[in-house]
Amino acid sequence: MPARRPLIAGNWKMHGLTREAQALAAELAKRARNQARPAFDMAVCPPFTAIAAVATAVAGTWLAVGGQDCHTAEKGAHTGDISAAMLADAGCAFVIVGHSERRIDHREKDALVKAKAGAAIKAGLVAIVCIGETARERDKGQTLDIVESQLAGSLPVAASATNAVVAYEPVWAIGSGRTPSAGEVQQVHAYVRALIAKRLGKAEAAAMRILYGGSVKADNADRLMRLPDVDGGLIGGASLKADDFWAIAEASV
Ligand code: PGA
């Protein structure tokens, strides 16, 4: 077994008014308090407005909190944006950068994602750097090429196994109920790890966590989470239900 602790990160996206977010976080915190620390790490990434409430609800447990995006600058005239330092200040240990919904909705390119990840690391956060091909790219047989160019363009110079996590999320699998086969997921993850080894060396690559994301559910987690190069998941829809999210986490170890 690889010496990597799986990370199960919940991406709540634009879901959760304060009261709902608090209730879900409290439910997870109750579970975390009721059992000895399991062999996985768990983080929840609520919308910005619920971060403080969620951080309070999970305080004193081993559950971590993350943001869903951050700006490249520490502070400044950037109306509507949130810096990595602000996320850390609000109780975050993680931040997702380069999620495909941001790459699509906000036209974020690799260079921007890389700058955001660099800013996150500088602020002491662990950057969860998302990459993944579209359906069209997959159909054209370009999956590995896309993953390679996105990884090269999005992973900042400062990235290491302790301050960065890669999330492979095929765009066509997100929220669609469709997933690649276990063999396909393993192939991409092994490829990503080999790319990381070329760039950062074998030891860092062996320690770097590579998450799979895209329609991970309680009923397919066994198949997707136990692959040799899958070190946990970035979970969207299923992370909004404590039972499902917890079951996925338990399937990762
Ligand atoms: P999903 O989302 O689990 O709902 O497919 C995953 C993600 O977008 O991170």
Short mmCIF file of N, CA and C in Angstrom, two decimals, residues 44-126:
data_model
loop_
_atom_site.label_atom_id
_atom_site.label_comp_id
_atom_site.label_asym_id
_atom_site.label_seq_id
_atom_site.Cartn_x
_atom_site.Cartn_y
_atom_site.Cartn_z
N VAL A 44 -13.96 19.96 4.08
CA VAL A 44 -15.16 20.44 3.40
C VAL A 44 -14.91 21.86 2.90
N CYS A 45 -15.37 22.12 1.70
CA CYS A 45 -15.14 23.42 1.06
C CYS A 45 -16.49 24.09 0.80
N PRO A 46 -16.97 24.85 1.78
CA PRO A 46 -18.26 25.51 1.62
C PRO A 46 -18.11 26.81 0.81
N PRO A 47 -19.23 27.42 0.44
CA PRO A 47 -19.15 28.75 -0.17
C PRO A 47 -18.50 29.74 0.82
N PHE A 48 -17.92 30.79 0.30
CA PHE A 48 -17.21 31.76 1.14
C PHE A 48 -18.03 32.21 2.36
N THR A 49 -19.33 32.47 2.11
CA THR A 49 -20.15 33.05 3.17
C THR A 49 -20.38 32.10 4.34
N ALA A 50 -20.15 30.80 4.12
CA ALA A 50 -20.40 29.84 5.20
C ALA A 50 -19.11 29.32 5.83
N ILE A 51 -17.97 29.80 5.34
CA ILE A 51 -16.69 29.25 5.84
C ILE A 51 -16.54 29.44 7.34
N ALA A 52 -16.79 30.66 7.81
CA ALA A 52 -16.56 30.92 9.23
C ALA A 52 -17.47 30.05 10.10
N ALA A 53 -18.74 29.93 9.70
CA ALA A 53 -19.68 29.12 10.49
C ALA A 53 -19.26 27.64 10.48
N VAL A 54 -18.81 27.17 9.32
CA VAL A 54 -18.39 25.76 9.22
C VAL A 54 -17.12 25.54 10.04
N ALA A 55 -16.19 26.50 9.95
CA ALA A 55 -14.94 26.37 10.73
C ALA A 55 -15.26 26.31 12.22
N THR A 56 -16.22 27.08 12.66
CA THR A 56 -16.62 27.05 14.08
C THR A 56 -17.25 25.69 14.42
N ALA A 57 -18.08 25.19 13.52
CA ALA A 57 -18.77 23.91 13.79
C ALA A 57 -17.81 22.73 13.88
N VAL A 58 -16.70 22.79 13.14
CA VAL A 58 -15.78 21.64 13.16
C VAL A 58 -14.55 21.89 14.05
N ALA A 59 -14.51 23.05 14.69
CA ALA A 59 -13.36 23.39 15.54
C ALA A 59 -13.16 22.31 16.61
N GLY A 60 -11.90 21.94 16.85
CA GLY A 60 -11.60 20.94 17.87
C GLY A 60 -11.68 19.52 17.34
N THR A 61 -12.11 19.34 16.11
CA THR A 61 -12.10 18.00 15.49
C THR A 61 -10.95 17.97 14.48
N TRP A 62 -10.73 16.81 13.86
CA TRP A 62 -9.68 16.69 12.84
C TRP A 62 -10.18 17.05 11.45
N LEU A 63 -11.42 17.52 11.36
CA LEU A 63 -11.96 17.92 10.06
C LEU A 63 -11.36 19.25 9.64
N ALA A 64 -11.06 19.38 8.37
CA ALA A 64 -10.48 20.61 7.85
C ALA A 64 -11.47 21.33 6.95
N VAL A 65 -11.21 22.61 6.74
CA VAL A 65 -12.08 23.43 5.92
C VAL A 65 -11.26 24.01 4.77
N GLY A 66 -11.90 24.18 3.63
CA GLY A 66 -11.21 24.76 2.48
C GLY A 66 -12.09 25.75 1.75
N GLY A 67 -11.46 26.60 0.96
CA GLY A 67 -12.20 27.51 0.08
C GLY A 67 -12.32 26.89 -1.30
N GLN A 68 -13.12 27.50 -2.15
CA GLN A 68 -13.34 26.94 -3.50
C GLN A 68 -12.57 27.69 -4.58
N ASP A 69 -11.93 28.80 -4.17
CA ASP A 69 -11.18 29.62 -5.12
C ASP A 69 -10.46 30.69 -4.30
N CYS A 70 -9.43 31.28 -4.87
CA CYS A 70 -8.82 32.45 -4.23
C CYS A 70 -8.23 33.34 -5.31
N HIS A 71 -7.91 34.55 -4.93
CA HIS A 71 -7.28 35.49 -5.86
C HIS A 71 -5.77 35.25 -5.84
N THR A 72 -5.08 35.81 -6.83
CA THR A 72 -3.63 35.64 -6.89
C THR A 72 -2.90 36.61 -5.96
N ALA A 73 -3.58 37.72 -5.63
CA ALA A 73 -2.91 38.75 -4.80
C ALA A 73 -3.26 38.57 -3.33
N GLU A 74 -2.41 39.11 -2.47
CA GLU A 74 -2.67 39.01 -1.03
C GLU A 74 -3.80 39.94 -0.60
N LYS A 75 -3.84 41.11 -1.23
CA LYS A 75 -4.91 42.07 -0.97
C LYS A 75 -4.88 43.10 -2.09
N GLY A 76 -5.83 44.00 -2.11
CA GLY A 76 -5.80 45.04 -3.13
C GLY A 76 -7.17 45.36 -3.68
N ALA A 77 -7.17 46.14 -4.75
CA ALA A 77 -8.41 46.61 -5.36
C ALA A 77 -8.95 45.55 -6.31
N HIS A 78 -9.62 44.55 -5.74
CA HIS A 78 -10.17 43.44 -6.54
C HIS A 78 -11.56 43.14 -6.03
N THR A 79 -12.49 43.95 -6.45
CA THR A 79 -13.85 43.87 -5.94
C THR A 79 -14.45 42.48 -6.14
N GLY A 80 -14.95 41.95 -5.05
CA GLY A 80 -15.63 40.65 -5.13
C GLY A 80 -14.72 39.46 -4.96
N ASP A 81 -13.43 39.70 -4.87
CA ASP A 81 -12.50 38.57 -4.75
C ASP A 81 -12.10 38.33 -3.30
N ILE A 82 -11.53 37.16 -3.06
CA ILE A 82 -11.10 36.73 -1.73
C ILE A 82 -9.67 36.24 -1.85
N SER A 83 -8.81 36.69 -0.96
CA SER A 83 -7.41 36.24 -1.02
C SER A 83 -7.21 34.95 -0.22
N ALA A 84 -6.10 34.29 -0.52
CA ALA A 84 -5.76 33.07 0.21
C ALA A 84 -5.55 33.37 1.69
N ALA A 85 -4.96 34.53 1.98
CA ALA A 85 -4.75 34.90 3.39
C ALA A 85 -6.09 35.06 4.11
N MET A 86 -7.09 35.56 3.39
CA MET A 86 -8.42 35.71 4.01
C MET A 86 -9.04 34.35 4.30
N LEU A 87 -8.81 33.40 3.39
CA LEU A 87 -9.32 32.04 3.63
C LEU A 87 -8.64 31.43 4.86
N ALA A 88 -7.33 31.60 4.92
CA ALA A 88 -6.60 31.07 6.08
C ALA A 88 -7.12 31.72 7.36
N ASP A 89 -7.33 33.02 7.28
CA ASP A 89 -7.82 33.78 8.43
C ASP A 89 -9.20 33.30 8.88
N ALA A 90 -10.01 32.85 7.92
CA ALA A 90 -11.37 32.39 8.23
C ALA A 90 -11.38 30.94 8.73
N GLY A 91 -10.22 30.29 8.72
CA GLY A 91 -10.16 28.92 9.26
C GLY A 91 -9.88 27.85 8.22
N CYS A 92 -9.50 28.24 7.02
CA CYS A 92 -9.24 27.25 5.97
C CYS A 92 -7.81 26.72 6.03
N ALA A 93 -7.67 25.47 5.66
CA ALA A 93 -6.34 24.86 5.48
C ALA A 93 -6.12 24.50 4.02
N PHE A 94 -7.19 24.48 3.24
CA PHE A 94 -7.14 24.07 1.83
C PHE A 94 -7.82 25.12 0.95
N VAL A 95 -7.50 25.09 -0.33
CA VAL A 95 -8.31 25.83 -1.30
C VAL A 95 -8.27 25.08 -2.64
N ILE A 96 -9.43 24.97 -3.25
CA ILE A 96 -9.52 24.37 -4.60
C ILE A 96 -9.16 25.47 -5.60
N VAL A 97 -8.30 25.17 -6.54
CA VAL A 97 -8.04 26.13 -7.63
C VAL A 97 -8.15 25.42 -8.97
N GLY A 98 -8.62 26.16 -9.96
CA GLY A 98 -8.70 25.62 -11.31
C GLY A 98 -9.79 24.60 -11.52
N HIS A 99 -10.82 24.63 -10.68
CA HIS A 99 -11.94 23.72 -10.92
C HIS A 99 -12.51 24.00 -12.31
N SER A 100 -12.97 22.97 -12.98
CA SER A 100 -13.42 23.16 -14.38
C SER A 100 -14.58 24.14 -14.47
N GLU A 101 -15.39 24.23 -13.39
CA GLU A 101 -16.49 25.20 -13.44
C GLU A 101 -15.95 26.63 -13.45
N ARG A 102 -14.81 26.85 -12.81
CA ARG A 102 -14.18 28.17 -12.87
C ARG A 102 -13.45 28.35 -14.20
N ARG A 103 -12.84 27.28 -14.67
CA ARG A 103 -12.16 27.38 -15.97
C ARG A 103 -13.19 27.73 -17.05
N ILE A 104 -14.42 27.18 -16.91
CA ILE A 104 -15.45 27.43 -17.92
C ILE A 104 -16.20 28.74 -17.63
N ASP A 105 -16.78 28.86 -16.42
CA ASP A 105 -17.62 30.03 -16.12
C ASP A 105 -16.83 31.33 -16.13
N HIS A 106 -15.57 31.27 -15.68
CA HIS A 106 -14.78 32.50 -15.53
C HIS A 106 -13.57 32.52 -16.45
N ARG A 107 -13.56 31.62 -17.40
CA ARG A 107 -12.49 31.53 -18.42
C ARG A 107 -11.11 31.51 -17.80
N GLU A 108 -10.96 30.79 -16.71
CA GLU A 108 -9.64 30.72 -16.06
C GLU A 108 -8.72 29.81 -16.87
N LYS A 109 -7.53 30.32 -17.12
CA LYS A 109 -6.53 29.55 -17.89
C LYS A 109 -5.47 29.01 -16.93
N ASP A 110 -4.65 28.10 -17.45
CA ASP A 110 -3.63 27.47 -16.62
C ASP A 110 -2.75 28.48 -15.88
N ALA A 111 -2.33 29.54 -16.56
CA ALA A 111 -1.41 30.49 -15.93
C ALA A 111 -2.05 31.15 -14.70
N LEU A 112 -3.34 31.44 -14.81
CA LEU A 112 -4.03 32.05 -13.67
C LEU A 112 -4.17 31.03 -12.53
N VAL A 113 -4.50 29.80 -12.90
CA VAL A 113 -4.64 28.74 -11.89
C VAL A 113 -3.31 28.56 -11.15
N LYS A 114 -2.23 28.58 -11.92
CA LYS A 114 -0.89 28.43 -11.33
C LYS A 114 -0.60 29.56 -10.35
N ALA A 115 -0.96 30.79 -10.75
CA ALA A 115 -0.72 31.94 -9.87
C ALA A 115 -1.58 31.84 -8.60
N LYS A 116 -2.80 31.37 -8.76
CA LYS A 116 -3.68 31.19 -7.60
C LYS A 116 -3.10 30.12 -6.66
N ALA A 117 -2.65 29.03 -7.23
CA ALA A 117 -2.08 27.95 -6.41
C ALA A 117 -0.83 28.46 -5.69
N GLY A 118 -0.03 29.23 -6.40
CA GLY A 118 1.16 29.80 -5.77
C GLY A 118 0.80 30.72 -4.62
N ALA A 119 -0.23 31.53 -4.80
CA ALA A 119 -0.68 32.44 -3.74
C ALA A 119 -1.20 31.65 -2.55
N ALA A 120 -1.90 30.56 -2.84
CA ALA A 120 -2.45 29.72 -1.77
C ALA A 120 -1.31 29.13 -0.92
N ILE A 121 -0.30 28.61 -1.61
CA ILE A 121 0.83 28.00 -0.91
C ILE A 121 1.55 29.05 -0.07
N LYS A 122 1.72 30.23 -0.64
CA LYS A 122 2.39 31.31 0.09
C LYS A 122 1.63 31.68 1.37
N ALA A 123 0.32 31.56 1.30
CA ALA A 123 -0.51 31.89 2.47
C ALA A 123 -0.60 30.72 3.45
N GLY A 124 0.09 29.62 3.15
CA GLY A 124 0.09 28.48 4.07
C GLY A 124 -1.03 27.49 3.85
N LEU A 125 -1.75 27.64 2.74
CA LEU A 125 -2.83 26.69 2.44
C LEU A 125 -2.30 25.55 1.57
N VAL A 126 -3.01 24.45 1.58
CA VAL A 126 -2.74 23.37 0.64
C VAL A 126 -3.62 23.63 -0.58
#
